[in-house]
Coordinates of C-alpha atoms (C1' of nucleotides) in Angstrom, one line a residue:
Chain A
X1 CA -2.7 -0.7 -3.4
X2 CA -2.9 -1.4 -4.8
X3 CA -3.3 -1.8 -3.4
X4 CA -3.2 -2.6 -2.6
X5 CA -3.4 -3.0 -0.1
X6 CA -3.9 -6.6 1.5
X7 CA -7.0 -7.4 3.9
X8 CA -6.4 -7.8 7.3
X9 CA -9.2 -9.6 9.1
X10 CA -9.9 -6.4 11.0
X11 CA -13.0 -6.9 12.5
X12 CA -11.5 -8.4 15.9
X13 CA -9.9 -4.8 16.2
X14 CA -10.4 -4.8 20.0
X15 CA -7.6 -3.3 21.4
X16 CA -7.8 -4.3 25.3
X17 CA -8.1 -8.0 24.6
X18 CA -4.7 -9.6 25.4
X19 CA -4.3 -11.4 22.5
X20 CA -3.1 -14.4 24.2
X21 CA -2.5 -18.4 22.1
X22 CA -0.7 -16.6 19.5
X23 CA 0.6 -19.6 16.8
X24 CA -0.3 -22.9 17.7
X25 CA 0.6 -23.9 21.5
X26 CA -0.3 -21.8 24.8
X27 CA 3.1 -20.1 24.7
X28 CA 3.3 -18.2 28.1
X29 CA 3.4 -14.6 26.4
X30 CA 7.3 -14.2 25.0
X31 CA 7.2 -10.3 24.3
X32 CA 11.3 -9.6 24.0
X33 CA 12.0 -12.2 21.4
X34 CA 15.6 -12.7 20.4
X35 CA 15.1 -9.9 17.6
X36 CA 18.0 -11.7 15.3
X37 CA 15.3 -12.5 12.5
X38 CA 12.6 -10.9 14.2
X39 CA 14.2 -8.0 12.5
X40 CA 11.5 -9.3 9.8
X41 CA 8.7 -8.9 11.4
X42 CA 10.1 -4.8 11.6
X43 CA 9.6 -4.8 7.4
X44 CA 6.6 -2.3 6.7
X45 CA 4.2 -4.1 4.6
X46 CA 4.5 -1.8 1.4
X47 CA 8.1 -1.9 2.0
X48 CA 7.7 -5.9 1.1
X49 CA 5.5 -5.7 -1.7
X50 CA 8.5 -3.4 -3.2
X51 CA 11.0 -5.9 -2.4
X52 CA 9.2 -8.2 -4.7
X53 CA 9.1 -5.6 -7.3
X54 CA 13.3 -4.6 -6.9
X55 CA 13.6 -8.8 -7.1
X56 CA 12.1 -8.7 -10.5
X57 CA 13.5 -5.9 -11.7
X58 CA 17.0 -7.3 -10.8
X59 CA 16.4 -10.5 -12.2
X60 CA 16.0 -8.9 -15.9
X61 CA 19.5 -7.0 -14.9
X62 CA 21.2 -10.4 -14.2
X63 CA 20.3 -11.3 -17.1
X64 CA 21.5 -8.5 -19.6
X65 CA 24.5 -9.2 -17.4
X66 CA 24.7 -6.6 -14.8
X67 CA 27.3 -6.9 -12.3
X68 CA 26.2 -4.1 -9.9
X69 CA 23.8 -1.4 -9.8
X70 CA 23.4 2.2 -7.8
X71 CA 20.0 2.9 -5.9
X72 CA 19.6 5.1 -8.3
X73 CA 18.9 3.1 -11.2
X74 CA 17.5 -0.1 -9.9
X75 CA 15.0 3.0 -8.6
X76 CA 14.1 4.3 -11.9
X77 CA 13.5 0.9 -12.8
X78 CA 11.6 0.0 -10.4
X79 CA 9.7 3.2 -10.8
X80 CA 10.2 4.8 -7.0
X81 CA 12.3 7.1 -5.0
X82 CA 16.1 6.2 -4.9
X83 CA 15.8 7.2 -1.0
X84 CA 12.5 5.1 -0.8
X85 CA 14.6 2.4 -2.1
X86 CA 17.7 2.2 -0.2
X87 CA 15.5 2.5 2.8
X88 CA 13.6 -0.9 1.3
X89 CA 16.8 -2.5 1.2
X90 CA 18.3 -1.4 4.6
X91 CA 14.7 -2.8 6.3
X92 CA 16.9 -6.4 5.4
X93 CA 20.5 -5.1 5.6
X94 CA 23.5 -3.5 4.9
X95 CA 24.6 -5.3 1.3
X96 CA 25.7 -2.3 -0.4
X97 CA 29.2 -0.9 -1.2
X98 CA 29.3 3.0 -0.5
X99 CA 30.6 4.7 -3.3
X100 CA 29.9 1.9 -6.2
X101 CA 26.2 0.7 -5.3
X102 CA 24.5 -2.9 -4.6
X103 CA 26.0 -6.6 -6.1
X104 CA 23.1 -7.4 -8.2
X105 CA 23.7 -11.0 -7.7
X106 CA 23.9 -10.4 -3.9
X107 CA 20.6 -8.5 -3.7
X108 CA 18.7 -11.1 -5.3
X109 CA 20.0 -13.8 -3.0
X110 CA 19.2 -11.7 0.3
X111 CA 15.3 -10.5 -1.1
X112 CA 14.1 -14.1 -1.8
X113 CA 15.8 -15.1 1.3
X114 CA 13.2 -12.2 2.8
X115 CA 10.6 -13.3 0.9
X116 CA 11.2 -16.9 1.7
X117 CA 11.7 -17.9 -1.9
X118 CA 14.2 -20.4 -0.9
X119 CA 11.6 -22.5 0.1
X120 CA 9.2 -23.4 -2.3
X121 CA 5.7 -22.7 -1.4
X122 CA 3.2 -24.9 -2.6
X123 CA -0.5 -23.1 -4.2
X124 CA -4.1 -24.6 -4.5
X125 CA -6.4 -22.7 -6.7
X126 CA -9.8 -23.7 -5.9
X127 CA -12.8 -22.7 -7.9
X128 CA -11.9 -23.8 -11.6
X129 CA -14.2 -21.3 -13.6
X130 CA -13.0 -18.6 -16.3
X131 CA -10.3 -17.3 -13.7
X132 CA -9.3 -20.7 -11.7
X133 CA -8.5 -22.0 -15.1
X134 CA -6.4 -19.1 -16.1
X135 CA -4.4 -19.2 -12.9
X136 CA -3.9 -22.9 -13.2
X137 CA -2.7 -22.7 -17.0
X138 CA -0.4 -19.6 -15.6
X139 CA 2.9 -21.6 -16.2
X140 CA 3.2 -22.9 -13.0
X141 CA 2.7 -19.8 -11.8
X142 CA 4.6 -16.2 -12.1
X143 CA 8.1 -16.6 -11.4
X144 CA 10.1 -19.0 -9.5
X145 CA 9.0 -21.2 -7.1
X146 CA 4.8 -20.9 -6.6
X147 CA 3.9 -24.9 -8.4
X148 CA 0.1 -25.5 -8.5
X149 CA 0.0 -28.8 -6.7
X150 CA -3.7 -29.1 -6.6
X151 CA -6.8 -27.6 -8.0
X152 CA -10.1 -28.3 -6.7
X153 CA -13.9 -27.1 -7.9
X154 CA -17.6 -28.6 -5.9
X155 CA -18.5 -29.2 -9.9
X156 CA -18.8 -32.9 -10.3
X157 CA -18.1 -32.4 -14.1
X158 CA -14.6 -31.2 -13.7
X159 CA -13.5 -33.5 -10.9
X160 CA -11.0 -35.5 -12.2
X161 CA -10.7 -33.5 -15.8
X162 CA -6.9 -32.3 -15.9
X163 CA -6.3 -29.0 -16.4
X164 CA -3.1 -27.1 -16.8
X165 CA -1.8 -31.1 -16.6
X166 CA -3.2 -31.6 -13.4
X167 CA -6.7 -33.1 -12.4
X168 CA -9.4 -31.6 -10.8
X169 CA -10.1 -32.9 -6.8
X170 CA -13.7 -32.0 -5.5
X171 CA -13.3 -29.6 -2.8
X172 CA -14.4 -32.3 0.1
X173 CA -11.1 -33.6 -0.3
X174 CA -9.3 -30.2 0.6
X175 CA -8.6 -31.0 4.0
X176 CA -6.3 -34.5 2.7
X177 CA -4.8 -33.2 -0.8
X178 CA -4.2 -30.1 0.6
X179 CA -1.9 -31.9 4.2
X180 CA -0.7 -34.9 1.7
X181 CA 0.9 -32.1 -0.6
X182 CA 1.8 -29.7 2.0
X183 CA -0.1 -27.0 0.6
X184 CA 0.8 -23.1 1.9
X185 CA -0.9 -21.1 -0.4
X186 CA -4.7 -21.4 -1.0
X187 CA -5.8 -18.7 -4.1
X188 CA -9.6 -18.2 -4.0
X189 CA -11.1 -18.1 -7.4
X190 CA -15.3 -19.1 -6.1
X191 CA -18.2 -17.4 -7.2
X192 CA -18.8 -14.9 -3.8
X193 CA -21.0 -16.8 -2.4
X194 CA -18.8 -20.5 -1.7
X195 CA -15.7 -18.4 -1.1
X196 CA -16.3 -18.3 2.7
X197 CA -17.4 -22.0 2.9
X198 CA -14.1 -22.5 0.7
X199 CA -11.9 -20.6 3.0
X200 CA -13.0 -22.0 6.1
X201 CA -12.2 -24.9 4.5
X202 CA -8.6 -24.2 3.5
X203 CA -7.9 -22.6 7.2
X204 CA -9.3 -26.2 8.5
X205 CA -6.6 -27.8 6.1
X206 CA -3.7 -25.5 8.2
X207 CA -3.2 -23.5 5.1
X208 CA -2.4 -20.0 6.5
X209 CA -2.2 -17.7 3.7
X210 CA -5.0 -17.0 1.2
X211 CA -5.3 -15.2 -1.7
X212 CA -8.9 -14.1 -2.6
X213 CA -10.0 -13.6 -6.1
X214 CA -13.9 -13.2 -4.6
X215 CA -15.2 -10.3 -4.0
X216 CA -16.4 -11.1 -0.6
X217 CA -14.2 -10.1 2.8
X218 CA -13.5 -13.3 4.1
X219 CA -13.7 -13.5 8.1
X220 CA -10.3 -15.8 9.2
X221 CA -8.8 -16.3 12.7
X222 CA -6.2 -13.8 13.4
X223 CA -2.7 -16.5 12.2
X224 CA -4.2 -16.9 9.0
X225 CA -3.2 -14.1 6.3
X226 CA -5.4 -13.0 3.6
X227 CA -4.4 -11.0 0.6
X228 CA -7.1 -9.6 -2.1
X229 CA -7.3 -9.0 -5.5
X230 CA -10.9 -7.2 -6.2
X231 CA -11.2 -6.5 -9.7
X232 CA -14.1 -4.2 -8.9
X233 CA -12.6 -2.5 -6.7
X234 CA -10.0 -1.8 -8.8
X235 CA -12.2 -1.0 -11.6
X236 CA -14.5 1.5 -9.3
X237 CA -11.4 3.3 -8.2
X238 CA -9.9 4.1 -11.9
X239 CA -14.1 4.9 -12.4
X240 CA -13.6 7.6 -9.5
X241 CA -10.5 9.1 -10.7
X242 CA -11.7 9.5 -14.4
X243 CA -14.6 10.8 -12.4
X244 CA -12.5 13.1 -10.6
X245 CA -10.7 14.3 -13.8
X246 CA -13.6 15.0 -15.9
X247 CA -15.2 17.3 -12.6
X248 CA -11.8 18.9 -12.1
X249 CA -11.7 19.5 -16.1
X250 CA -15.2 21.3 -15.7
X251 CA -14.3 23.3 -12.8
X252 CA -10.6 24.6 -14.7
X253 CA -13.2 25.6 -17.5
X254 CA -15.6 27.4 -15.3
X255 CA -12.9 29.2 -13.8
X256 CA -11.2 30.0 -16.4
X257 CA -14.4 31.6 -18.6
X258 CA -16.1 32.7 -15.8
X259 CA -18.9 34.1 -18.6
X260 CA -20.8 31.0 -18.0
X261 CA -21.9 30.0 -14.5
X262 CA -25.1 28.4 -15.3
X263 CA -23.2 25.4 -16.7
X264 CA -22.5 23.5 -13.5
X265 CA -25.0 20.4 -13.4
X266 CA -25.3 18.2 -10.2
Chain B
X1 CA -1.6 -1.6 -1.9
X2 CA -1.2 -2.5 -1.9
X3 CA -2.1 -1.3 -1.0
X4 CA -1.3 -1.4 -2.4
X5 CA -1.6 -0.3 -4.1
X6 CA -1.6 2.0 -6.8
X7 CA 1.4 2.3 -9.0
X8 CA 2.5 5.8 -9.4
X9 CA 4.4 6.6 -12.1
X10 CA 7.0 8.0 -9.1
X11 CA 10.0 8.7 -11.5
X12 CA 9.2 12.3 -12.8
X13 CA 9.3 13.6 -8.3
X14 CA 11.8 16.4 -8.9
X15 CA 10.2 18.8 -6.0
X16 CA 11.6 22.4 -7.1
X17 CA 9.8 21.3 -11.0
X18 CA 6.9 24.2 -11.3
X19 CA 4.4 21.5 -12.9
X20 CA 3.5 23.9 -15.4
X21 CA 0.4 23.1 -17.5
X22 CA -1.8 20.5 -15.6
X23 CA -4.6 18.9 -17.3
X24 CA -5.3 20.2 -21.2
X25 CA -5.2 23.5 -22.4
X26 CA -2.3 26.2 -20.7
X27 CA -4.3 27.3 -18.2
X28 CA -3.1 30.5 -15.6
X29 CA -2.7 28.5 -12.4
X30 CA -5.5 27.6 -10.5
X31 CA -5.0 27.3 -6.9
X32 CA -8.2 28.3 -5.2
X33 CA -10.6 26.1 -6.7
X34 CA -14.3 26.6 -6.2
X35 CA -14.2 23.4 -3.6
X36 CA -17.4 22.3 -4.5
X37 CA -16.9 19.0 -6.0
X38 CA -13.3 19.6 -5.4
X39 CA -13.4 17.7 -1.8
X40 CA -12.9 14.7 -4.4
X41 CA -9.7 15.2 -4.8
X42 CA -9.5 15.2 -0.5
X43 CA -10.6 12.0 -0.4
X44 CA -7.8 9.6 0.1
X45 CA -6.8 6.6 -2.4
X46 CA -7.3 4.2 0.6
X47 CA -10.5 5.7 1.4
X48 CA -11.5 5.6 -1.9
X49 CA -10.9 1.7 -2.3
X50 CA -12.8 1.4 0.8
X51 CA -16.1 3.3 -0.2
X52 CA -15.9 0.6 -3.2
X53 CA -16.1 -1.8 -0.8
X54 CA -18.8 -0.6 1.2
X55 CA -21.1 -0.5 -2.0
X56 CA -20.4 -3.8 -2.4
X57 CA -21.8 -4.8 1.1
X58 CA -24.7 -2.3 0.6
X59 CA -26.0 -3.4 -2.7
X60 CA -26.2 -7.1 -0.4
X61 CA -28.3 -5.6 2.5
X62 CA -30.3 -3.3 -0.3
X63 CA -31.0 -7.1 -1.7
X64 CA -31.8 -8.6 1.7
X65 CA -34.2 -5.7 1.9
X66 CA -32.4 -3.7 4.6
X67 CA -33.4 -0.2 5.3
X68 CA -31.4 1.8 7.6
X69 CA -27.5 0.7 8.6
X70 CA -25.6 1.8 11.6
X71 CA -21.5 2.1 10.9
X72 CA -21.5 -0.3 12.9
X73 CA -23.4 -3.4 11.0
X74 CA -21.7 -2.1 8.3
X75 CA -18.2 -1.5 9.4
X76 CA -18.5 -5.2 10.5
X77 CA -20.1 -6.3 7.6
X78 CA -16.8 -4.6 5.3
X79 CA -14.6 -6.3 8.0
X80 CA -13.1 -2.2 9.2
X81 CA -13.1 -0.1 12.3
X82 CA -16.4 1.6 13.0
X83 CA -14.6 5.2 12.9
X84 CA -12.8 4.4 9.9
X85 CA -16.1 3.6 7.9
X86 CA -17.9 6.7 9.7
X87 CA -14.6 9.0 8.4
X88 CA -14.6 7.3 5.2
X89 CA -18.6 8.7 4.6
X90 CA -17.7 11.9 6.0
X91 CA -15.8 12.3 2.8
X92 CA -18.5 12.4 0.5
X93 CA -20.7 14.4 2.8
X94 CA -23.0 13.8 5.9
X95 CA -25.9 11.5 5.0
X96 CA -26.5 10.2 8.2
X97 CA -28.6 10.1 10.5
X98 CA -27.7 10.6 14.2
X99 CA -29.4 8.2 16.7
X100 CA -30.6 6.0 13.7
X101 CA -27.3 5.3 10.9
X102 CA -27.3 6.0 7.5
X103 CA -30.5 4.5 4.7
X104 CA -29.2 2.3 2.7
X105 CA -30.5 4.0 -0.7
X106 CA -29.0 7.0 -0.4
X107 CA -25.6 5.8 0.5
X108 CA -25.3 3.8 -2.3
X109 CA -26.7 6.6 -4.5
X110 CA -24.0 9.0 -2.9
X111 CA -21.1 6.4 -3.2
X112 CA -21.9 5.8 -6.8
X113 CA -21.7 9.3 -7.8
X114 CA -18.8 9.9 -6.2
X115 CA -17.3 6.4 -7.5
X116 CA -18.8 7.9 -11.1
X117 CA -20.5 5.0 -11.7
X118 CA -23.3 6.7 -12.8
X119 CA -21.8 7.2 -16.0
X120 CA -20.7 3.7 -18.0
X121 CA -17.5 3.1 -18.5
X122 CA -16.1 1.3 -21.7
X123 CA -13.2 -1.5 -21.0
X124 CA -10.8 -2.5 -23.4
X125 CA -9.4 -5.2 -23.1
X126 CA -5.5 -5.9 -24.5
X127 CA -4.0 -9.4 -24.5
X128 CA -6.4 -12.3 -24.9
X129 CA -4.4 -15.1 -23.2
X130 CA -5.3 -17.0 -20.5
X131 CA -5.9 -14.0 -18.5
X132 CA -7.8 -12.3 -20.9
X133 CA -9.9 -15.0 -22.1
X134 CA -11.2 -15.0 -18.6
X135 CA -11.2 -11.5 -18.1
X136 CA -13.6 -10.9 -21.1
X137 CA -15.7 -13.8 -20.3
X138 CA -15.9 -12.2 -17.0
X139 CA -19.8 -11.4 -17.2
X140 CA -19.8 -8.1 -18.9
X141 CA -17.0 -7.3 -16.2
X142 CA -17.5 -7.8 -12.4
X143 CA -21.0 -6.0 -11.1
X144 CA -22.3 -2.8 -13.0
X145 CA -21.1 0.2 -15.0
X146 CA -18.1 -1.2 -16.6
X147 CA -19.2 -3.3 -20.2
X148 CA -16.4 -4.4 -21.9
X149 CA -16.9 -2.9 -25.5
X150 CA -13.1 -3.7 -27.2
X151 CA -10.7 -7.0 -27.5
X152 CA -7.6 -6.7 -28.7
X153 CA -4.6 -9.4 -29.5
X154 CA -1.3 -9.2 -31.6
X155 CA -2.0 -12.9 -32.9
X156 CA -3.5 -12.9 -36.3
X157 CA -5.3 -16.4 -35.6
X158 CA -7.1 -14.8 -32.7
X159 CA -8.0 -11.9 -34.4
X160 CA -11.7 -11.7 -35.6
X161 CA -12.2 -14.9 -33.2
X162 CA -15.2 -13.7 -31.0
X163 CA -14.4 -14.4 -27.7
X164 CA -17.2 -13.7 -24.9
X165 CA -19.1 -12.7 -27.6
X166 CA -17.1 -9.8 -28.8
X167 CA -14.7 -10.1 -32.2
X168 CA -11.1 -9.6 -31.2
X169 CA -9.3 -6.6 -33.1
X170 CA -5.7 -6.3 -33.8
X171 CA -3.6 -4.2 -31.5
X172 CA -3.1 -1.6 -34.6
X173 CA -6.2 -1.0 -34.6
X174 CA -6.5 0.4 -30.6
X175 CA -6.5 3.9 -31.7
X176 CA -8.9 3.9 -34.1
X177 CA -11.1 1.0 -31.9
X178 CA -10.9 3.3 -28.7
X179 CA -12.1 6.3 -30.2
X180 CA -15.1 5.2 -32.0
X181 CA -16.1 3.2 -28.7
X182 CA -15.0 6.0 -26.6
X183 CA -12.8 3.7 -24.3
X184 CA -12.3 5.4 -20.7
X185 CA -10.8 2.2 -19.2
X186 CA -7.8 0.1 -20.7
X187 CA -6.8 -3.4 -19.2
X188 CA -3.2 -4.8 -20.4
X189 CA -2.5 -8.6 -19.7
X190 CA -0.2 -9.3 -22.2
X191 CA 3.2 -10.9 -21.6
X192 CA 5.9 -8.3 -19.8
X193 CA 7.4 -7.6 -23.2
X194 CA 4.4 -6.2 -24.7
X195 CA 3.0 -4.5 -22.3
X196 CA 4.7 -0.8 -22.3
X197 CA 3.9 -0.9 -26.2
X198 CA 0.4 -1.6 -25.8
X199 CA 0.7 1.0 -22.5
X200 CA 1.6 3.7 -24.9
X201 CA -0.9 2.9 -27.6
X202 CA -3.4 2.8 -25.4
X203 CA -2.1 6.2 -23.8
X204 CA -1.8 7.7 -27.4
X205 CA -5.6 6.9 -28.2
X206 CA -6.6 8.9 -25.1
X207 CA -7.1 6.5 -22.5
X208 CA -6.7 7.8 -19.2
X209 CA -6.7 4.9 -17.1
X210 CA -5.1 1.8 -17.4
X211 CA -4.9 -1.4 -15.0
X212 CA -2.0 -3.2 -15.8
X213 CA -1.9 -7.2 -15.2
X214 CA 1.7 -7.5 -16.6
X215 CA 4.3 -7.5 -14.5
X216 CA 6.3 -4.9 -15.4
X217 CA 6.6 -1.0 -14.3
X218 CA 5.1 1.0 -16.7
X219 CA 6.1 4.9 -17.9
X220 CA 3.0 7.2 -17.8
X221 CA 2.8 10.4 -18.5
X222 CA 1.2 12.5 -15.3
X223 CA -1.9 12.7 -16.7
X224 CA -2.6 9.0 -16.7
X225 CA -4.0 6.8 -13.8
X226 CA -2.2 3.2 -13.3
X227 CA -3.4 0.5 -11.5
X228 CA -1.2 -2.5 -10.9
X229 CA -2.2 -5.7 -9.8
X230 CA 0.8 -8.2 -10.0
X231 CA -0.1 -11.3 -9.1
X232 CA 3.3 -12.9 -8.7
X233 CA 4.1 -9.5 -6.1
X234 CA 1.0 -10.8 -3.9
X235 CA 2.2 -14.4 -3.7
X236 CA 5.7 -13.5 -2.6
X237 CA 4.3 -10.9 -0.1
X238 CA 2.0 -14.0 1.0
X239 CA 5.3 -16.3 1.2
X240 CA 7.0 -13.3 2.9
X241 CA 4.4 -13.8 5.4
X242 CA 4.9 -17.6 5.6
X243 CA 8.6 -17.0 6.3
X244 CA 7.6 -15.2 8.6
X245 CA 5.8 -17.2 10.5
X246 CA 8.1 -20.4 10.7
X247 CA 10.9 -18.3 11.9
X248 CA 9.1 -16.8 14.7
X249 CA 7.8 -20.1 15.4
X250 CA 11.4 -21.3 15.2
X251 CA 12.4 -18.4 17.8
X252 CA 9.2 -19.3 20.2
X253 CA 10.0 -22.8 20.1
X254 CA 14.1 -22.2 20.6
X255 CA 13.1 -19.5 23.4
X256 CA 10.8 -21.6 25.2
X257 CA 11.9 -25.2 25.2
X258 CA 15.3 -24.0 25.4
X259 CA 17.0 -27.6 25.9
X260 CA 17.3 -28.3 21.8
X261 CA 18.6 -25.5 20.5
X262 CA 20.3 -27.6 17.6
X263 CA 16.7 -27.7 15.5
X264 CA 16.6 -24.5 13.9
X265 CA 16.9 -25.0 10.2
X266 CA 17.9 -21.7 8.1
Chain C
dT1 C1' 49.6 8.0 2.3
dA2 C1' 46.4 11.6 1.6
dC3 C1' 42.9 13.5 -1.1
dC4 C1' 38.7 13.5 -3.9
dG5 C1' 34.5 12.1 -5.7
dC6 C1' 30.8 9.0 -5.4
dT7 C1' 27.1 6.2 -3.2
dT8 C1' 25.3 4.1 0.7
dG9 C1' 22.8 4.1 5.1
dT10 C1' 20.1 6.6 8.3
dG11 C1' 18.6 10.4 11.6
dA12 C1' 15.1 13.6 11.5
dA13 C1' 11.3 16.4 9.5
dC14 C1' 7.2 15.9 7.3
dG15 C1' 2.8 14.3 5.7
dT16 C1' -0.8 11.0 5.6
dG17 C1' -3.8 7.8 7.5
dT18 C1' -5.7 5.4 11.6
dG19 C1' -8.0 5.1 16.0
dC20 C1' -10.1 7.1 20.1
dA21 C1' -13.3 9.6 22.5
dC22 C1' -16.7 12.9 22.9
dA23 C1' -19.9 16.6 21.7
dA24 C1' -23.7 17.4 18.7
dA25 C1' -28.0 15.9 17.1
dG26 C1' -31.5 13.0 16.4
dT27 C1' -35.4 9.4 18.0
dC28 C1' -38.5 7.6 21.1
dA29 C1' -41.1 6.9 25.4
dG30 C1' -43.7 8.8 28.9
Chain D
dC1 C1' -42.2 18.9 26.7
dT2 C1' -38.6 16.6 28.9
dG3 C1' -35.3 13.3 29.5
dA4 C1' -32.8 9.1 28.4
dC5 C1' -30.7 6.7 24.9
dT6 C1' -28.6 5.9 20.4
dT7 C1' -25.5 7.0 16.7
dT8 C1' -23.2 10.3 13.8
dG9 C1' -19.5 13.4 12.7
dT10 C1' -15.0 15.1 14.0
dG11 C1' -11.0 17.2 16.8
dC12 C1' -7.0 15.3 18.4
dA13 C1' -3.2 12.3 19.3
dC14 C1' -0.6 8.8 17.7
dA15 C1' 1.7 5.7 14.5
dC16 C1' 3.3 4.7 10.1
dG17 C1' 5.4 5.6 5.8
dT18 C1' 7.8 8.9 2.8
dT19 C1' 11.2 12.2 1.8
dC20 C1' 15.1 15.0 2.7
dA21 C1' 19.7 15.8 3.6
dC22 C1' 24.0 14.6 5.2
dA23 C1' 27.7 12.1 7.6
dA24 C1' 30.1 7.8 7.0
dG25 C1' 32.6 4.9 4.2
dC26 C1' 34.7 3.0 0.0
dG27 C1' 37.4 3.1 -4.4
dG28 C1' 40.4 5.4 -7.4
dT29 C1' 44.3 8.6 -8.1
dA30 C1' 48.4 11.1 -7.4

DNA sequence: TACCGCTTGTGAACGTGTGCACAAAGTCAG
DNA sequence: CTGACTTTGTGCACACGTTCACAAGCGGTA
């Protein structure tokens, strides 16, 4: 969850606080909004991180030249449900044709529209150690449409060194490289203990989305979105389910012959 | 999940399949386990990613010298509801202590036999790109318990290189390589293509877990645990969000000042 | 045109996870 | 020892996400 699951800030949880100064200006309180895109905000979070995955998946089908596919095979491909799936795509619309199955080419149009691929989204990677550098030599990023239009690192050595073709900026100068090149996307690669600082940093440059390579749970104010990738976490969890497999294996044994019951260690 | 989270390897969900023959050997259906150390398996994936987390903020206050933590401070601290974190623990057991909160020592004791970190875990490492370059440079692998003890690359120029300090071995080798070093964990980030060929390698030489930096869906069989973490799926989830954003911003702005109503760009 | 088979889209049941609120249980002061 | 205060552990209700199952709708065929 991933899985991934994304952090939400969490910690202002309070549920009787009003909530009020939503985006940017006092807005007096608009609670029946329109609802003709709002449909978006109606797309369960998992439900998008699958949208990306049916995007990719029919993106190698355009290209072996598929015309249309059912939900049932861009499902196996995708490796879900086929009723998971066509419930995925009917969170964005109705772009199927009963009885033959989706236009590939049509699909792929209305995700990135979802996604807001159409745009392009500009991404800072700050913290230029083992991982920054990996992420900035990352091709311009997976996929379409994610160009690294600034890196930045507090190391006085790497200021101005290019990497991936593009020069280091010390991290003071977040707040103007990052509004000069309109950056939307700030990707966290810090030892744990600048990530914070770092954040607060990007947030005060009006980036609003964050991805956070440190394993640290960054505190944000509530219009700014955070998504993690712990590598830790990740590892502890596959750590608990070999765990769980090697205790389960024991158990199955003891059960099985029951002769020896003295075998169960703590 | 992501999360995530988690890939499951979904496809195989038939319902009225028996699941015959679980883990190794043909065992006679085992429903009633003994339930001692079977509560792991109660313990939900979320939850589980979760405890990971709290360790993390434990081994901190342990550091700080902290004795004793309510749920709160520590619910706070992991940036979670207060009842979450308390429900989380109860799933391990009840090592609290009512009126006072939980010691610090013996939580992270608990978590980390339940996490099975007290065993070590090998990492193998397949793909030693850009990714994988940093990934094995990582510092022995992010905090403790997981050394990586294998590299492995299809390139015969990087092939013998050491890299982090460890020779890389070729990809042919993985079954041999896995065995002798008793390889529990196996980390793919290799391009897309390679990646289900490595996947099955990796499978065939007994690894049971696998977390998968390639952006592509791989085929397990049941038996194997996958972890995904696909960075180009967290930056369009993060654009998603962005979308998001300006259109309700759009919407706010159209429904409030509702004089210009010619501004709203698609 | 009428029928048939196929696939979508979705209402409804189900299961899981989250959040609340409170009893149980402990500490500490007097 | 008693009583007040604090914090855990958990039953319960709710919300969310997943899965099932089927009606609605479309293309092809006679």
């Amino acid at each position: 969850m991933a899985a991934q699951r994304g952090q939400r800030n969490g910690v202002g949880v309070t549920p009787p606080a009003p909530t009020a100064a939503e985006i940017t200006t006092p807005i007096p309180r608009v609670t029946e909004v329109p609802a003709a895109r709002e449909r978006a905000r109606a797309i369960p979070e998992a439900a998008v991180a699958r949208l990306a995955v049916y995007l990719r998946v029919l993106s190698g089908m355009q290209e072996h030249g598929a015309g249309t596919v059912s939900s049932e095979e861009l499902a196996v491909a995708a490796g879900v449900n086929s009723a998971k799936l066509r419930k995925d795509l009917s969170y964005i619309g109705s772009y199927g044709t009963r009885g033959v199955g989706y236009e590939v080419a049509v699909l792929i149009e209305e995700i990135e529209r979802i996604l807001g691929l159409t745009r392009k989204h500009s991404v800072a990677v700050v913290g230029i150690g083992n991982l920054g550098h990996a992420l900035a030599n990352y091709g311009g990023f997976p996929g379409r449409g994610f160009p690294v239009t600034a890196l930045f690192d507090v190391d006085p050595d790497l200021v101005g060194v290019p990497v991936g073709g593009m020069p280091v900026e010390h991290i003071d100068d977040i707040p103007r490289v990052c509004a000069e090149r309109e950056v939307s996307i700030g990707v966290i690669a810090t030892p744990p203990p600048a990530a914070q600082a770092v954040c607060d940093r990007l947030v005060s440059a009006g980036v609003q989305c964050i991805l956070n390579f440190a394993p640290v749970v960054l505190q944000v104010p509530d219009h700014v979105e955070v998504r993690k990738v712990d590598l830790a976490v990740e590892l502890q969890v596959l750590s608990f389910h070999v765990a769980r497999r090697a205790d389960n294996a024991a158990v199955l044994a003891e059960a099985n012959g029951r002769a020896v019951d003295g075998m169960v260690v703590s």
